[in-house]
Amino acid sequence: MEVVIVPDAKAGGELIAEAMAELLRRKPEAVLGVATGSTPLPVYQALAARVQAGDVDTSRARVAQLDEYVGLPAEHPESYRSVLRREVLEPLGIPAGSFLGPDGTAADISAACEAYEADLAQVGGVDLQLLGIGTDGHIGFNEPCSSLASRTRIKTLTEQTRVDNARFFDGDIDQVPQHVITQGIGTILEARHLVLLATGEGKAEAVAQTVEGPVSAFVPASALQLHRHATVVVDEPAASKLKLADYFRHTYAAKPRWQGL
Ligand code: GLP
């Protein structure tokens, strides 16, 4: 995998937004896999600025959701569907009809998971999947010990993840749903390009284990080591526990710019 160390979150956002813009220039109907959480916001802001400046056309792009809470009504402001409408679809001018996501309110959750896998297959899969990382190394909502071959399914959140996400629910962990639907690790690995963004010191340990630790279900993000085109973009604090940080800096500085990410 390639590791790119950037000075701060804004620079990471610009870099990834440019990779997405490049993809859309090459393939206007590309499927962008998007993540929630605070980390990806600078990416969406930087991409929206490019759209407003007329640098890239997103009108034919499709957007695919990574994960969703179970049981939150779709119109709840913290359902990931609502978050993505607010943070991605509206600022990028992508019509609601171009959005793909699992139905977290379905009576039959297993059928909803299978339907989402079928929807992803029908659009030809995800071209670029943006990922954040949990403090425990989760991607999407694949908590530690998720099968590396897993598909979209229901998961139960760890206490730590519910504590981390309580800030979106008035700081009240009891409001954070216990269950979620998430693309599986096997599903995520089928995207043609994986781009993980991690910022802040709180992610440093998870990043080090992802990049330099063994491939292990205990650290779900370490599955990126199995992907042939995975890019990990980290700011300095998130890179602070990488043993090979100097090597990563050196190789990225020497990289031919035409290669992009
Ligand atoms: C949630 C999301 C993940 C995200 C993680 C980290 O658990 N399901 O996709 O990566 O939060 O969020 P943040 O970027 O806010 O730290």
GROMACS .gro file of C-alpha atoms and ligand atoms in nm:
model
  277
    1MET     CA    1   0.000   0.000   0.000
    2GLU     CA    2   0.106   0.357  -0.047
    3VAL     CA    3   0.130   0.585   0.255
    4VAL     CA    4   0.115   0.959   0.200
    5ILE     CA    5   0.197   1.185   0.493
    6VAL     CA    6   0.041   1.530   0.460
    7PRO     CA    7   0.091   1.834   0.686
    8ASP     CA    8  -0.272   1.854   0.800
    9ALA     CA    9  -0.630   1.742   0.741
   10LYS     CA   10  -0.695   2.017   0.486
   11ALA     CA   11  -0.402   1.903   0.271
   12GLY     CA   12  -0.528   1.544   0.294
   13GLY     CA   13  -0.872   1.661   0.184
   14GLU     CA   14  -0.728   1.847  -0.116
   15LEU     CA   15  -0.518   1.551  -0.224
   16ILE     CA   16  -0.804   1.301  -0.211
   17ALA     CA   17  -1.053   1.545  -0.367
   18GLU     CA   18  -0.814   1.585  -0.660
   19ALA     CA   19  -0.794   1.205  -0.700
   20MET     CA   20  -1.176   1.190  -0.704
   21ALA     CA   21  -1.193   1.479  -0.951
   22GLU     CA   22  -0.941   1.303  -1.177
   23LEU     CA   23  -1.149   0.987  -1.163
   24LEU     CA   24  -1.466   1.177  -1.256
   25ARG     CA   25  -1.293   1.353  -1.545
   26ARG     CA   26  -1.188   1.011  -1.676
   27LYS     CA   27  -1.514   0.836  -1.590
   28PRO     CA   28  -1.802   1.082  -1.529
   29GLU     CA   29  -2.039   0.804  -1.419
   30ALA     CA   30  -1.793   0.671  -1.158
   31VAL     CA   31  -1.922   0.523  -0.833
   32LEU     CA   32  -1.773   0.702  -0.534
   33GLY     CA   33  -1.785   0.506  -0.211
   34VAL     CA   34  -1.819   0.751   0.074
   35ALA     CA   35  -1.762   0.732   0.447
   36THR     CA   36  -1.910   0.925   0.736
   37GLY     CA   37  -1.745   1.058   1.052
   38SER     CA   38  -1.554   1.383   1.091
   39THR     CA   39  -1.240   1.280   0.904
   40PRO     CA   40  -1.369   1.279   0.544
   41LEU     CA   41  -1.534   1.624   0.569
   42PRO     CA   42  -1.230   1.814   0.429
   43VAL     CA   43  -1.242   1.582   0.125
   44TYR     CA   44  -1.606   1.665   0.056
   45GLN     CA   45  -1.544   2.037   0.107
   46ALA     CA   46  -1.247   2.036  -0.130
   47LEU     CA   47  -1.440   1.842  -0.393
   48ALA     CA   48  -1.740   2.076  -0.361
   49ALA     CA   49  -1.508   2.372  -0.420
   50ARG     CA   50  -1.388   2.208  -0.743
   51VAL     CA   51  -1.748   2.149  -0.852
   52GLN     CA   52  -1.840   2.512  -0.784
   53ALA     CA   53  -1.533   2.630  -0.973
   54GLY     CA   54  -1.640   2.419  -1.272
   55ASP     CA   55  -1.327   2.200  -1.250
   56VAL     CA   56  -1.525   1.880  -1.235
   57ASP     CA   57  -1.873   1.765  -1.326
   58THR     CA   58  -2.043   1.539  -1.073
   59SER     CA   59  -2.386   1.533  -1.239
   60ARG     CA   60  -2.344   1.172  -1.361
   61ALA     CA   61  -2.154   1.040  -1.058
   62ARG     CA   62  -2.304   0.781  -0.829
   63VAL     CA   63  -2.250   0.772  -0.454
   64ALA     CA   64  -2.247   0.451  -0.250
   65GLN     CA   65  -2.283   0.435   0.125
   66LEU     CA   66  -2.043   0.235   0.339
   67ASP     CA   67  -2.254   0.170   0.645
   68GLU     CA   68  -2.572   0.269   0.826
   69TYR     CA   69  -2.730   0.256   1.169
   70VAL     CA   70  -3.010   0.006   1.213
   71GLY     CA   71  -3.340   0.144   1.334
   72LEU     CA   72  -3.282   0.518   1.287
   73PRO     CA   73  -3.553   0.660   1.062
   74ALA     CA   74  -3.398   0.767   0.729
   75GLU     CA   75  -3.491   1.130   0.804
   76HIS     CA   76  -3.314   1.125   1.145
   77PRO     CA   77  -3.037   1.387   1.119
   78GLU     CA   78  -2.773   1.132   1.227
   79SER     CA   79  -2.877   0.847   1.000
   80TYR     CA   80  -2.581   0.812   0.765
   81ARG     CA   81  -2.820   0.857   0.473
   82SER     CA   82  -2.909   1.204   0.610
   83VAL     CA   83  -2.546   1.285   0.687
   84LEU     CA   84  -2.440   1.194   0.334
   85ARG     CA   85  -2.726   1.392   0.180
   86ARG     CA   86  -2.610   1.696   0.380
   87GLU     CA   87  -2.233   1.656   0.345
   88VAL     CA   88  -2.196   1.495   0.004
   89LEU     CA   89  -2.498   1.487  -0.229
   90GLU     CA   90  -2.620   1.845  -0.180
   91PRO     CA   91  -2.279   2.021  -0.186
   92LEU     CA   92  -2.169   1.815  -0.487
   93GLY     CA   93  -2.498   1.859  -0.674
   94ILE     CA   94  -2.553   1.485  -0.707
   95PRO     CA   95  -2.920   1.390  -0.748
   96ALA     CA   96  -3.079   1.177  -0.473
   97GLY     CA   97  -3.156   0.915  -0.740
   98SER     CA   98  -2.782   0.854  -0.785
   99PHE     CA   99  -2.741   0.742  -0.424
  100LEU     CA  100  -2.709   0.378  -0.323
  101GLY     CA  101  -2.737   0.268   0.036
  102PRO     CA  102  -2.870  -0.011   0.257
  103ASP     CA  103  -3.209   0.032   0.423
  104GLY     CA  104  -3.141   0.049   0.797
  105THR     CA  105  -3.515   0.055   0.869
  106ALA     CA  106  -3.603  -0.262   0.678
  107ALA     CA  107  -3.814  -0.522   0.857
  108ASP     CA  108  -3.588  -0.788   0.709
  109ILE     CA  109  -3.231  -0.665   0.762
  110SER     CA  110  -3.067  -0.968   0.600
  111ALA     CA  111  -3.269  -0.912   0.284
  112ALA     CA  112  -3.174  -0.540   0.292
  113CYS     CA  113  -2.805  -0.638   0.312
  114GLU     CA  114  -2.837  -0.876   0.018
  115ALA     CA  115  -3.029  -0.615  -0.181
  116TYR     CA  116  -2.750  -0.364  -0.122
  117GLU     CA  117  -2.485  -0.608  -0.243
  118ALA     CA  118  -2.698  -0.664  -0.556
  119ASP     CA  119  -2.731  -0.287  -0.609
  120LEU     CA  120  -2.353  -0.244  -0.588
  121ALA     CA  121  -2.299  -0.525  -0.837
  122GLN     CA  122  -2.558  -0.379  -1.071
  123VAL     CA  123  -2.369  -0.047  -1.100
  124GLY     CA  124  -2.044  -0.235  -1.163
  125GLY     CA  125  -1.894  -0.191  -0.817
  126VAL     CA  126  -1.727   0.101  -0.644
  127ASP     CA  127  -1.450   0.284  -0.830
  128LEU     CA  128  -1.297   0.471  -0.537
  129GLN     CA  129  -1.386   0.392  -0.178
  130LEU     CA  130  -1.301   0.658   0.077
  131LEU     CA  131  -1.252   0.518   0.428
  132GLY     CA  132  -1.197   0.658   0.772
  133ILE     CA  133  -1.070   0.443   1.057
  134GLY     CA  134  -1.204   0.383   1.405
  135THR     CA  135  -0.976   0.410   1.706
  136ASP     CA  136  -1.000   0.029   1.726
  137GLY     CA  137  -0.898  -0.010   1.362
  138HIS     CA  138  -1.248  -0.060   1.221
  139ILE     CA  139  -1.337   0.033   0.865
  140GLY     CA  140  -1.701   0.098   0.786
  141PHE     CA  141  -1.849  -0.061   1.094
  142ASN     CA  142  -1.642  -0.378   1.070
  143GLU     CA  143  -1.539  -0.406   1.430
  144PRO     CA  144  -1.234  -0.609   1.543
  145CYS     CA  145  -1.251  -0.977   1.450
  146SER     CA  146  -1.485  -0.915   1.157
  147SER     CA  147  -1.414  -1.177   0.894
  148LEU     CA  148  -1.177  -1.051   0.630
  149ALA     CA  149  -1.411  -1.219   0.379
  150SER     CA  150  -1.728  -1.063   0.520
  151ARG     CA  151  -2.008  -0.921   0.305
  152THR     CA  152  -2.269  -0.657   0.386
  153ARG     CA  153  -2.440  -0.764   0.708
  154ILE     CA  154  -2.563  -0.654   1.049
  155LYS     CA  155  -2.303  -0.589   1.319
  156THR     CA  156  -2.319  -0.498   1.687
  157LEU     CA  157  -2.108  -0.195   1.779
  158THR     CA  158  -1.841  -0.213   2.044
  159GLU     CA  159  -1.881   0.004   2.351
  160GLN     CA  160  -1.578   0.207   2.237
  161THR     CA  161  -1.735   0.292   1.901
  162ARG     CA  162  -2.060   0.394   2.067
  163VAL     CA  163  -1.863   0.617   2.306
  164ASP     CA  164  -1.671   0.765   2.009
  165ASN     CA  165  -1.992   0.832   1.815
  166ALA     CA  166  -2.195   0.966   2.110
  167ARG     CA  167  -2.075   1.315   2.016
  168PHE     CA  168  -2.320   1.306   1.726
  169PHE     CA  169  -2.604   1.216   1.964
  170ASP     CA  170  -2.588   1.496   2.223
  171GLY     CA  171  -2.305   1.310   2.399
  172ASP     CA  172  -2.556   1.046   2.506
  173ILE     CA  173  -2.435   0.691   2.440
  174ASP     CA  174  -2.785   0.555   2.498
  175GLN     CA  175  -2.900   0.730   2.182
  176VAL     CA  176  -2.631   0.561   1.971
  177PRO     CA  177  -2.785   0.253   1.808
  178GLN     CA  178  -2.635  -0.083   1.904
  179HIS     CA  179  -2.670  -0.230   1.558
  180VAL     CA  180  -2.555  -0.125   1.216
  181ILE     CA  181  -2.539  -0.249   0.859
  182THR     CA  182  -2.195  -0.232   0.706
  183GLN     CA  183  -2.035  -0.332   0.382
  184GLY     CA  184  -1.818  -0.630   0.474
  185ILE     CA  185  -1.442  -0.628   0.449
  186GLY     CA  186  -1.470  -0.857   0.148
  187THR     CA  187  -1.716  -0.610  -0.009
  188ILE     CA  188  -1.488  -0.314   0.060
  189LEU     CA  189  -1.189  -0.496  -0.090
  190GLU     CA  190  -1.375  -0.519  -0.422
  191ALA     CA  191  -1.362  -0.143  -0.477
  192ARG     CA  192  -1.108  -0.061  -0.746
  193HIS     CA  193  -0.919   0.193  -0.534
  194LEU     CA  194  -0.925   0.220  -0.155
  195VAL     CA  195  -0.828   0.551   0.003
  196LEU     CA  196  -0.811   0.565   0.381
  197LEU     CA  197  -0.779   0.904   0.547
  198ALA     CA  198  -0.675   0.930   0.912
  199THR     CA  199  -0.604   1.248   1.102
  200GLY     CA  200  -0.511   1.328   1.460
  201GLU     CA  201  -0.305   1.156   1.723
  202GLY     CA  202  -0.599   0.947   1.839
  203LYS     CA  203  -0.566   0.743   1.519
  204ALA     CA  204  -0.186   0.695   1.535
  205GLU     CA  205  -0.192   0.350   1.694
  206ALA     CA  206  -0.464   0.219   1.461
  207VAL     CA  207  -0.273   0.357   1.160
  208ALA     CA  208   0.055   0.195   1.270
  209GLN     CA  209  -0.115  -0.142   1.315
  210THR     CA  210  -0.296  -0.107   0.982
  211VAL     CA  211   0.017  -0.023   0.784
  212GLU     CA  212   0.297  -0.197   0.968
  213GLY     CA  213   0.125  -0.469   1.169
  214PRO     CA  214   0.022  -0.813   1.048
  215VAL     CA  215  -0.292  -0.863   0.838
  216SER     CA  216  -0.538  -0.953   1.106
  217ALA     CA  217  -0.912  -0.953   1.161
  218PHE     CA  218  -0.828  -0.798   1.497
  219VAL     CA  219  -0.738  -0.479   1.307
  220PRO     CA  220  -0.992  -0.475   1.023
  221ALA     CA  221  -0.818  -0.191   0.835
  222SER     CA  222  -0.507  -0.411   0.801
  223ALA     CA  223  -0.703  -0.590   0.525
  224LEU     CA  224  -0.598  -0.299   0.303
  225GLN     CA  225  -0.262  -0.474   0.279
  226LEU     CA  226  -0.438  -0.734   0.063
  227HIS     CA  227  -0.560  -0.477  -0.191
  228ARG     CA  228  -0.356  -0.399  -0.497
  229HIS     CA  229  -0.442  -0.029  -0.499
  230ALA     CA  230  -0.474   0.102  -0.145
  231THR     CA  231  -0.366   0.449  -0.041
  232VAL     CA  232  -0.338   0.561   0.320
  233VAL     CA  233  -0.332   0.938   0.366
  234VAL     CA  234  -0.234   1.054   0.715
  235ASP     CA  235  -0.151   1.384   0.876
  236GLU     CA  236   0.163   1.417   1.090
  237PRO     CA  237  -0.003   1.332   1.425
  238ALA     CA  238  -0.171   1.023   1.279
  239ALA     CA  239   0.165   0.922   1.126
  240SER     CA  240   0.351   0.967   1.454
  241LYS     CA  241   0.372   0.593   1.535
  242LEU     CA  242   0.486   0.478   1.191
  243LYS     CA  243   0.835   0.329   1.202
  244LEU     CA  244   0.879   0.380   0.828
  245ALA     CA  245   0.752   0.742   0.822
  246ASP     CA  246   1.076   0.873   0.668
  247TYR     CA  247   1.067   0.609   0.399
  248PHE     CA  248   0.705   0.698   0.316
  249ARG     CA  249   0.794   1.068   0.296
  250HIS     CA  250   1.087   0.994   0.071
  251THR     CA  251   0.900   0.767  -0.170
  252TYR     CA  252   0.606   1.006  -0.204
  253ALA     CA  253   0.838   1.303  -0.265
  254ALA     CA  254   1.009   1.104  -0.541
  255LYS     CA  255   0.684   0.979  -0.699
  256PRO     CA  256   0.618   1.088  -1.058
  257ARG     CA  257   0.324   1.333  -1.028
  258TRP     CA  258   0.152   1.190  -1.336
  259GLN     CA  259   0.081   0.876  -1.135
  260GLY     CA  260  -0.162   1.060  -0.908
  261LEU     CA  261  -0.277   0.863  -0.606
  262GLP     C1  262  -1.771   0.559   1.225
  262GLP     C2  263  -1.789   0.525   1.077
  262GLP     C3  264  -1.656   0.495   1.011
  262GLP     C4  265  -1.558   0.606   1.044
  262GLP     C5  266  -1.538   0.615   1.192
  262GLP     C6  267  -1.436   0.719   1.234
  262GLP     O1  268  -1.754   0.448   1.302
  262GLP     N1  269  -1.875   0.412   1.060
  262GLP     O2  270  -1.674   0.482   0.870
  262GLP     O3  271  -1.436   0.581   0.979
  262GLP     O4  272  -1.664   0.648   1.249
  262GLP     O5  273  -1.496   0.843   1.245
  262GLP     P1  274  -1.417   0.978   1.261
  262GLP     O6  275  -1.362   1.008   1.125
  262GLP     O7  276  -1.518   1.079   1.301
  262GLP     O8  277  -1.311   0.956   1.361
   0.00000   0.00000   0.00000
